[in-house]
């Protein structure tokens, strides 16, 4: 329990922690109002059962005389109304406390999900290579809600109910110590006995629920993400069976949690009835022996029981929830700590002066090894790319082509060596400016279920899309005629999720137009045409070569037909450059290139 509250406080910002402490103080005040409502029943029932008690003691006679009452009946009406007002004040205080708890905890959902997403997106690209995207999405969208609703909310409500139960118990002890302490001890033993017995199982099933939920998300994402393959290979039943396993385990875990949470309430209904009989007998034995004399005390116990038993049951329920959902909080806590620790080492640097490639892009002695791998992907790589030329980077699988491109893009950090633009090293201080000078076309174009224009101006709010830039980029990519002639709503036509309503060539052209939207100096195409047929590839490459000498174009390809027209071709092998030159020159001078050409004849 202490661990839960410690982790809750640690994932809050300093301002949120101050809000939490104010919230606890408010809940204590609400507990006082609730207790006052219970206490107010005693004088009213005393006067109701024994009107003569108005003139006994110190408080009632002063109140009776001070307010100018002349007959007991009017005073009883006043006490009844006053008791009702105090009780209602406690109820309204509870409603207000519920509102503040809801507001505070739901604000934490907004804060935590925003911090998680911001933290994830600010991690270096290499960080994502060892993460499953479904886990990240689940953490932001699902686990944050689970933590807030099943940990933060119960934790706050537990504090509220703990104050109410504690203060009401203190009131009963002050009125009748022996009976109150006996009843409290009985309830405490019952709840503790059940909780201690079930504690280990709550932890076990809580972990099982957490793991099963992760598996459900992964399987569902795989099945829906690869729906074409699933349909083609008739894998529907296979995925359904795979999904049913973790779904069944999660249902079993939730069932156990529900039973353990509600079992004490059912048991205590009988215990409460027996306890009330015991209270009556004890009061009769220790009192005057008259039922009328114990009626006020009995009314206080009955009314206190109406508030005390639900409060204690809720405290138990909330402890059960906290124990069951501790693995979810653990996961969120570890994620936040990791990404925020990483962020401290990744200080955001303001953008420097714009970087434009005017003369030469150079890679000098670049070495890079991916995390948790022994073999380096790049080993002393040297490349020199002249501005406004078209170059190709070729090589077999594992040659280091994509790694080299990711380094040029600034997605991976140079571990040894340096990258220079017009003789100026690319560092963290000017990396953002350099990235703004690059347009990138990957092999698989990511399209959102939005309009053609929104996909070309990817990431821009609708009102900030520059339609002139969209059309300019589309014309260069040989896309404009298709959009205006064949699409029913032109640039406002929705492309469908992942561009399912478009052909492969059309998706690639949108990718090229997106890369050209910001009019970059450098255009990089990473295997961007490898999945296309020959005719479509030729049309796409014609669009690229039409850029002429206006931009620096870097092509990564398996098929040599893609790079035949390049000014320079770099051939990589095992992370090193082994040859460079125009196509015809490499055919004559490089045995490895000739072998590759035989395997991939130019068309």
XYZ file of C-alpha atoms in Angstrom:
603
model
C 0.000 0.000 0.000
C 2.816 2.386 0.854
C 4.467 1.463 -2.449
C 1.271 2.359 -4.336
C 1.014 5.826 -2.809
C 4.747 6.412 -3.227
C 4.569 5.568 -6.931
C 1.453 7.697 -7.345
C 3.211 10.701 -5.868
C 6.378 10.103 -7.880
C 4.542 10.079 -11.219
C 2.917 13.406 -10.331
C 4.497 16.768 -11.024
C 5.307 19.002 -8.005
C 2.183 21.052 -8.720
C 0.052 17.908 -8.887
C 1.485 16.693 -5.574
C 0.482 19.972 -3.931
C -3.002 19.467 -5.338
C -3.033 15.950 -3.892
C -2.195 17.214 -0.394
C -4.925 19.857 -0.586
C -7.301 17.126 -1.724
C -6.424 14.994 1.321
C -7.061 17.975 3.615
C -10.438 18.531 1.958
C -11.363 14.874 2.434
C -10.529 15.145 6.135
C -12.846 18.151 6.456
C -15.580 16.208 4.642
C -15.085 13.380 7.144
C -15.674 15.867 9.969
C -18.944 16.991 8.336
C -20.046 13.369 7.987
C -19.238 12.663 11.625
C -21.084 15.805 12.707
C -24.151 14.513 10.860
C -23.995 11.249 12.809
C -23.397 13.060 16.120
C -26.366 15.388 15.540
C -28.748 12.423 15.746
C -27.964 11.824 19.436
C -29.463 15.026 20.985
C -32.492 14.886 18.700
C -33.285 11.259 19.599
C -32.609 11.977 23.283
C -35.187 14.788 23.326
C -37.595 12.774 21.183
C -37.535 9.793 23.556
C -37.265 11.815 26.794
C -38.594 15.407 26.404
C -37.477 16.117 29.944
C -33.817 15.832 28.865
C -34.148 19.344 27.413
C -33.494 20.693 30.888
C -30.651 18.277 31.659
C -26.953 18.706 30.952
C -25.291 21.937 29.850
C -25.777 22.365 26.123
C -29.489 21.647 25.566
C -30.775 23.988 28.341
C -28.596 26.844 27.065
C -29.747 26.265 23.525
C -33.396 26.031 24.601
C -33.273 29.231 26.644
C -30.900 31.129 24.377
C -33.126 30.690 21.323
C -36.235 31.700 23.270
C -38.196 28.446 23.114
C -41.119 28.120 25.509
C -42.405 24.630 24.725
C -40.563 21.320 24.105
C -42.504 20.484 20.947
C -41.188 23.531 19.078
C -37.673 22.778 20.278
C -37.963 19.165 19.037
C -39.035 20.446 15.608
C -36.048 22.789 15.618
C -33.664 19.966 16.597
C -35.130 17.727 13.887
C -34.641 20.400 11.227
C -31.146 21.162 12.515
C -30.235 17.463 12.439
C -31.595 17.198 8.898
C -29.569 20.239 7.811
C -26.358 18.898 9.358
C -26.885 15.487 7.736
C -27.625 17.111 4.368
C -24.555 19.311 4.771
C -22.494 16.146 5.179
C -24.125 14.650 2.080
C -23.445 17.762 0.007
C -19.867 17.753 1.310
C -19.574 14.146 0.107
C -20.917 15.110 -3.325
C -18.436 17.973 -3.521
C -15.622 15.628 -2.458
C -16.688 13.152 -5.150
C -16.563 15.948 -7.725
C -13.085 17.037 -6.636
C -11.834 13.425 -6.655
C -13.208 12.889 -10.163
C -11.743 16.167 -11.371
C -8.342 15.507 -9.804
C -7.991 11.915 -11.008
C -9.291 12.542 -14.535
C -6.916 15.476 -14.839
C -4.156 12.977 -14.050
C -5.357 10.831 -16.977
C -4.885 13.817 -19.276
C -1.522 14.663 -17.721
C -0.103 11.119 -17.681
C -1.208 10.221 -21.215
C 0.178 13.513 -22.549
C 3.481 13.023 -20.720
C 3.754 9.425 -21.925
C 3.081 10.308 -25.555
C 5.414 13.305 -25.387
C 8.084 11.161 -23.748
C 7.718 8.386 -26.314
C 7.876 10.741 -29.283
C 10.968 12.478 -27.912
C 12.931 9.256 -27.579
C 15.677 8.648 -30.142
C 14.742 6.519 -33.134
C 16.950 3.646 -31.903
C 14.798 3.420 -28.745
C 11.798 2.336 -30.836
C 13.706 -0.490 -32.501
C 13.365 -2.596 -29.335
C 9.765 -1.640 -28.533
C 6.475 -3.120 -29.694
C 4.196 -0.391 -31.041
C 1.073 -2.067 -29.611
C 2.591 -1.843 -26.105
C 3.245 1.877 -26.529
C -0.244 2.571 -27.855
C -1.820 0.474 -25.102
C 0.138 2.346 -22.435
C -1.050 5.751 -23.679
C -4.671 4.834 -24.393
C -5.544 1.876 -22.171
C -3.143 1.468 -19.274
C -3.296 5.140 -18.292
C -7.082 4.846 -17.998
C -6.672 1.630 -16.012
C -4.191 3.282 -13.643
C -6.407 6.333 -13.146
C -9.702 4.453 -12.745
C -8.370 1.401 -10.915
C -5.532 2.927 -8.877
C -5.705 6.715 -8.536
C -9.497 6.824 -8.098
C -9.651 3.998 -5.506
C -6.655 5.480 -3.676
C -8.397 8.859 -3.323
C -11.729 7.297 -2.367
C -9.960 5.068 0.150
C -8.550 8.137 1.890
C -12.032 9.671 1.983
C -13.675 6.532 3.364
C -10.811 5.956 5.787
C -11.348 9.409 7.297
C -15.117 8.842 7.501
C -14.767 5.395 9.086
C -12.047 6.550 11.480
C -13.859 9.682 12.662
C -17.215 7.912 13.079
C -15.502 5.119 15.017
C -13.821 7.733 17.222
C -17.243 9.292 17.877
C -18.734 5.933 18.854
C -15.762 5.198 21.120
C -16.303 8.542 22.843
C -19.979 7.707 23.387
C -19.689 4.024 24.345
C -16.056 2.805 24.327
C -16.589 -0.878 25.088
C -19.267 -1.523 22.468
C -17.580 0.621 19.785
C -14.152 -0.930 20.220
C -15.640 -4.438 20.201
C -17.601 -3.810 16.997
C -14.613 -2.137 15.311
C -12.333 -5.019 16.294
C -14.814 -7.565 14.927
C -15.107 -5.769 11.572
C -11.361 -5.270 11.351
C -10.639 -8.945 12.022
C -13.146 -10.016 9.345
C -11.733 -7.718 6.672
C -8.096 -8.389 7.539
C -8.669 -12.134 7.595
C -10.178 -12.149 4.114
C -7.591 -9.757 2.696
C -4.566 -11.574 4.131
C -5.932 -14.852 2.770
C -6.550 -13.426 -0.706
C -3.562 -11.068 -0.925
C -1.200 -13.474 -2.691
C -3.891 -14.459 -5.178
C -4.729 -10.823 -5.860
C -1.097 -10.194 -6.774
C -0.985 -13.328 -8.943
C -4.186 -12.566 -10.833
C -3.260 -8.890 -11.132
C -0.045 -9.837 -12.955
C -1.938 -12.353 -15.077
C -4.460 -9.693 -16.091
C -1.663 -7.262 -17.038
C 0.210 -9.811 -19.186
C -2.986 -11.150 -20.781
C -4.112 -7.654 -21.730
C -0.782 -7.008 -23.497
C -1.156 -10.259 -25.431
C -4.721 -9.360 -26.444
C -3.595 -6.017 -27.845
C -0.724 -7.557 -29.804
C -2.813 -10.334 -31.332
C -5.660 -7.970 -32.249
C -3.207 -5.521 -33.832
C -1.532 -8.300 -35.833
C -4.857 -9.683 -37.042
C -6.306 -6.342 -38.135
C -3.019 -4.938 -39.435
C -2.384 -7.931 -41.673
C -6.002 -8.530 -42.640
C -5.162 -9.200 -46.305
C -2.758 -12.023 -45.406
C -5.133 -13.309 -42.735
C -7.948 -13.570 -45.277
C -5.771 -14.992 -48.034
C -4.255 -17.681 -45.808
C -7.540 -18.439 -44.001
C -6.014 -17.606 -40.609
C -9.185 -16.170 -39.055
C -9.785 -19.169 -36.779
C -6.106 -19.321 -35.838
C -6.075 -15.709 -34.663
C -9.396 -16.126 -32.879
C -7.985 -19.103 -30.950
C -4.805 -17.188 -30.126
C -6.895 -14.265 -28.883
C -9.217 -16.431 -26.799
C -6.402 -17.696 -24.555
C -5.340 -14.338 -23.050
C -8.940 -13.064 -23.179
C -10.039 -16.058 -21.083
C -7.191 -15.545 -18.606
C -8.088 -11.872 -18.266
C -11.757 -12.740 -17.651
C -10.729 -15.274 -14.978
C -8.523 -12.695 -13.249
C -11.292 -10.077 -13.256
C -13.763 -12.660 -11.903
C -11.506 -13.452 -8.955
C -11.023 -9.763 -8.218
C -14.794 -9.188 -8.275
C -15.535 -12.071 -5.904
C -12.807 -11.139 -3.423
C -13.949 -7.518 -3.508
C -17.630 -8.219 -2.778
C -17.454 -11.300 -0.533
C -16.983 -9.348 2.747
C -20.048 -7.194 2.030
C -22.268 -10.275 1.857
C -20.739 -11.836 4.964
C -21.011 -8.635 6.967
C -24.740 -8.273 6.360
C -25.255 -11.140 8.782
C -22.507 -9.914 11.104
C -24.028 -6.417 11.184
C -27.453 -7.780 12.144
C -25.942 -9.862 14.916
C -23.860 -6.898 16.009
C -26.923 -4.687 16.307
C -28.623 -7.270 18.527
C -25.458 -7.410 20.626
C -25.404 -3.616 20.965
C -29.023 -3.613 22.177
C -28.303 -6.304 24.754
C -25.127 -4.588 26.000
C -26.878 -1.225 26.273
C -29.796 -2.800 28.142
C -27.414 -4.519 30.533
C -25.180 -1.496 31.133
C -27.940 1.115 30.931
C -31.050 1.745 32.964
C -32.763 -1.338 31.599
C -35.387 0.693 29.717
C -35.601 0.500 25.930
C -36.609 4.147 25.891
C -33.413 5.126 27.661
C -31.230 3.382 25.101
C -33.190 4.533 22.053
C -30.988 7.625 21.406
C -27.821 5.535 21.626
C -29.346 2.842 19.430
C -30.340 5.441 16.835
C -26.795 6.800 16.774
C -25.376 3.306 16.264
C -27.923 2.525 13.562
C -27.261 5.760 11.698
C -23.511 5.391 12.198
C -23.750 1.855 10.846
C -25.402 3.156 7.690
C -22.300 5.263 7.066
C -19.624 3.150 8.734
C -20.251 -0.243 7.123
C -20.340 1.054 3.513
C -17.237 3.143 4.230
C -15.341 0.148 5.596
C -16.525 -2.042 2.716
C -15.345 0.580 0.235
C -11.978 0.865 1.993
C -11.589 -2.900 1.657
C -12.778 -2.842 -1.959
C -10.320 -0.100 -2.792
C -7.432 -1.917 -1.102
C -8.346 -4.964 -3.216
C -8.343 -2.872 -6.400
C -4.993 -1.310 -5.541
C -3.428 -4.703 -4.907
C -4.908 -6.219 -8.066
C -3.877 -3.331 -10.321
C -0.401 -2.810 -8.850
C 1.276 -4.430 -11.928
C -0.372 -1.838 -14.198
C 0.921 1.002 -12.019
C 4.358 -0.661 -11.910
C 4.498 -0.759 -15.715
C 3.411 2.856 -16.107
C 5.786 3.973 -13.355
C 8.775 2.238 -14.982
C 7.895 3.647 -18.412
C 7.604 7.207 -17.121
C 10.828 6.973 -15.160
C 12.715 5.542 -18.149
C 11.536 8.059 -20.729
C 11.892 11.048 -18.405
C 15.387 9.923 -17.407
C 16.232 9.604 -21.102
C 14.742 13.038 -21.785
C 17.082 14.612 -19.244
C 19.981 13.330 -21.323
C 18.312 14.498 -24.525
C 18.005 18.197 -23.851
C 15.990 19.864 -26.573
C 18.216 22.251 -28.479
C 16.733 25.313 -30.171
C 16.909 25.229 -33.946
C 19.919 26.958 -35.386
C 20.271 28.704 -38.711
C 18.693 26.891 -41.688
C 21.015 24.290 -43.209
C 21.103 24.095 -47.012
C 23.161 21.671 -49.072
C 24.982 23.797 -51.647
C 28.226 21.926 -52.307
C 28.793 18.538 -50.699
C 27.436 16.050 -48.152
C 30.171 13.930 -46.581
C 30.306 10.912 -44.302
C 33.793 10.466 -42.841
C 34.843 7.288 -41.045
C 31.305 6.525 -39.877
C 30.894 3.565 -37.551
C 27.621 2.385 -36.042
C 26.423 -0.693 -34.147
C 22.804 -1.206 -33.104
C 22.073 -1.669 -29.389
C 22.478 -5.229 -28.083
C 24.338 -6.392 -31.207
C 27.972 -7.439 -31.494
C 28.464 -6.834 -35.227
C 28.774 -3.246 -36.439
C 26.348 -2.235 -39.193
C 28.773 0.381 -40.569
C 32.567 0.142 -40.408
C 34.527 3.239 -41.323
C 32.115 4.327 -44.062
C 33.246 7.221 -46.274
C 30.862 8.851 -48.769
C 31.029 12.154 -50.625
C 27.845 13.314 -52.382
C 27.916 16.419 -54.556
C 24.961 18.773 -54.320
C 22.290 18.648 -57.044
C 23.327 15.219 -58.287
C 21.560 11.877 -58.216
C 23.381 9.102 -56.394
C 22.522 5.483 -55.735
C 23.502 3.297 -52.799
C 23.380 -0.425 -53.556
C 24.459 -3.650 -51.916
C 23.150 -6.959 -50.694
C 21.016 -7.545 -47.632
C 22.891 -6.424 -44.514
C 25.312 -4.237 -46.471
C 24.388 -1.190 -44.348
C 22.363 0.797 -46.892
C 19.397 1.608 -44.658
C 21.650 2.279 -41.661
C 23.638 4.782 -43.720
C 20.419 6.515 -44.773
C 19.116 6.603 -41.183
C 22.368 8.306 -40.154
C 22.048 10.847 -42.980
C 18.460 11.470 -41.842
C 19.693 12.078 -38.294
C 17.546 9.254 -36.899
C 20.608 7.449 -35.544
C 23.468 9.098 -33.674
C 26.940 8.829 -35.170
C 29.009 6.725 -32.771
C 32.326 7.369 -34.486
C 33.257 9.639 -37.366
C 31.328 12.679 -38.553
C 28.796 13.898 -41.092
C 29.378 17.272 -42.751
C 27.173 19.521 -44.884
C 29.269 21.952 -46.917
C 32.121 21.312 -44.477
C 30.008 22.040 -41.372
C 29.575 19.081 -38.961
C 25.975 18.043 -38.265
C 25.527 18.135 -34.487
C 22.616 18.171 -32.057
C 22.645 21.949 -32.328
C 21.805 22.010 -36.050
C 20.259 18.550 -36.518
C 16.676 19.839 -36.676
C 17.638 22.412 -39.282
C 19.370 19.716 -41.341
C 16.349 17.408 -41.118
C 14.140 20.205 -42.443
C 16.280 20.231 -45.578
C 15.488 16.544 -46.269
C 12.517 14.869 -47.935
C 12.227 11.129 -47.283
C 10.325 8.433 -49.200
C 10.341 5.022 -47.437
C 9.535 1.651 -48.964
C 6.176 1.471 -47.195
C 4.314 4.775 -47.360
C 2.334 5.478 -44.202
C -1.018 7.012 -45.123
C -3.719 8.155 -42.727
C -7.455 7.861 -43.349
C -7.609 11.476 -44.459
C -7.690 13.455 -47.686
C -5.010 13.384 -50.370
C -4.049 16.945 -49.426
C -3.767 16.072 -45.717
C -1.541 13.101 -46.541
C 0.749 15.194 -48.719
C 0.949 17.919 -46.045
C 1.409 15.210 -43.404
C 1.119 16.435 -39.812
C -0.197 19.897 -40.707
C -3.516 21.074 -39.210
C -6.202 21.370 -41.873
C -6.321 25.149 -41.637
C -2.549 25.441 -42.133
C -2.246 23.292 -45.263
C -0.646 25.255 -48.104
C -2.645 24.086 -51.127
C -0.257 25.813 -53.533
C 2.619 23.754 -52.068
C 0.453 20.616 -52.192
C -0.286 21.087 -55.896
C 3.322 21.978 -56.688
C 4.574 18.800 -54.997
C 1.857 16.713 -56.671
C 2.797 18.026 -60.114
C 6.465 17.159 -59.586
C 5.442 13.661 -58.427
C 3.246 13.238 -61.542
C 0.209 12.934 -59.256
C -1.770 16.092 -60.019
C -3.511 14.846 -63.175
C -4.644 11.641 -61.474
C -6.023 13.548 -58.478
C -7.923 16.154 -60.483
C -9.133 13.795 -63.204
C -9.868 10.464 -61.501
C -10.681 11.249 -57.875
C -14.279 12.383 -57.203
C -13.381 15.145 -54.741
C -9.908 15.932 -56.003
C -7.460 16.721 -53.231
C -10.262 16.386 -50.645
C -10.847 12.713 -51.513
C -10.292 10.350 -48.583
C -7.673 7.698 -49.321
C -8.886 5.127 -46.763
C -6.921 3.635 -43.895
C -3.308 3.099 -45.054
C -4.367 4.154 -48.548
C -6.355 0.984 -49.283
C -8.302 2.767 -52.046
C -5.148 3.557 -54.017
C -2.777 1.473 -56.099
C 0.837 0.916 -55.068
C 2.104 3.451 -57.593
C -0.395 6.060 -56.454
C 0.637 5.579 -52.833
C 4.297 5.972 -53.778
C 3.535 9.173 -55.682
C 1.765 10.557 -52.615
C 4.881 9.623 -50.628
C 7.092 11.494 -53.107
C 4.754 14.503 -53.056
C 4.842 14.468 -49.241
C 8.641 14.452 -49.301
C 8.613 17.416 -51.722
C 5.892 19.430 -49.929
C 8.404 21.493 -47.934
C 10.638 21.928 -51.024
C 13.701 20.212 -49.457
C 17.244 20.388 -50.790
C 17.727 16.621 -50.496
C 15.354 13.818 -51.519
C 16.080 10.347 -50.129
C 14.254 7.279 -51.441
C 14.861 4.138 -49.378
C 13.842 1.084 -51.443
C 10.825 3.197 -52.373
C 10.102 1.309 -55.598
C 11.099 -2.232 -54.646
C 7.491 -3.373 -54.220
C 6.304 -1.900 -57.531
C 5.982 -3.577 -60.902
C 8.343 -2.508 -63.673
C 5.935 -0.147 -65.441
C 4.890 1.576 -62.222
C 8.511 1.821 -61.088
C 9.507 3.413 -64.376
C 6.705 5.996 -64.070
C 7.679 6.839 -60.487
C 11.378 7.098 -61.349
C 10.592 9.317 -64.335
C 8.879 11.667 -61.901
C 11.981 11.644 -59.695
C 14.447 12.193 -62.544
C 12.315 15.082 -63.803
C 13.619 17.000 -60.801
C 16.780 17.349 -62.884
C 19.583 19.287 -61.254
C 17.364 21.132 -58.810
C 17.813 18.752 -55.881
C 20.223 16.219 -54.457
C 18.645 12.788 -54.813
C 19.821 9.704 -52.906
C 18.358 6.386 -54.051
C 18.625 3.137 -52.078
C 17.767 0.140 -54.234
C 18.075 -3.586 -54.774
C 17.238 -3.404 -58.467
C 20.034 -1.814 -60.465
C 17.522 -0.547 -63.017
C 16.485 1.975 -60.379
C 19.963 3.515 -60.121
C 21.257 3.104 -63.673
C 20.730 6.796 -64.509
C 22.479 8.001 -61.318
C 25.522 10.246 -61.593
C 27.330 8.155 -58.980
C 26.626 4.756 -57.467
C 28.102 3.666 -54.120
C 28.312 -0.057 -53.520
C 28.394 -1.225 -49.892
C 29.336 -4.574 -48.419
C 29.436 -5.463 -44.713
C 29.155 -1.808 -43.735
C 31.996 -0.578 -45.962
C 32.131 1.142 -49.332
C 33.793 -1.212 -51.809
C 33.185 0.665 -55.066
C 31.851 3.928 -56.485
C 31.301 5.497 -59.882
C 28.771 5.682 -62.729
C 26.935 2.517 -63.738
C 28.990 1.693 -66.841
C 32.273 2.343 -65.046
C 31.336 0.013 -62.189
C 30.345 -2.710 -64.627
C 33.879 -2.601 -65.991
C 35.806 -2.117 -62.743
C 33.902 -3.935 -59.964
C 33.531 -7.702 -59.865
C 30.925 -7.480 -57.077
C 28.880 -4.944 -59.029
C 28.996 -7.115 -62.160
C 27.803 -10.092 -60.129
C 24.962 -7.993 -58.778
C 24.116 -6.804 -62.290
C 23.883 -10.406 -63.481
C 21.476 -11.159 -60.664
C 19.560 -7.931 -61.325
C 19.869 -7.160 -65.031
C 19.159 -3.614 -66.032
C 15.922 -3.328 -67.951
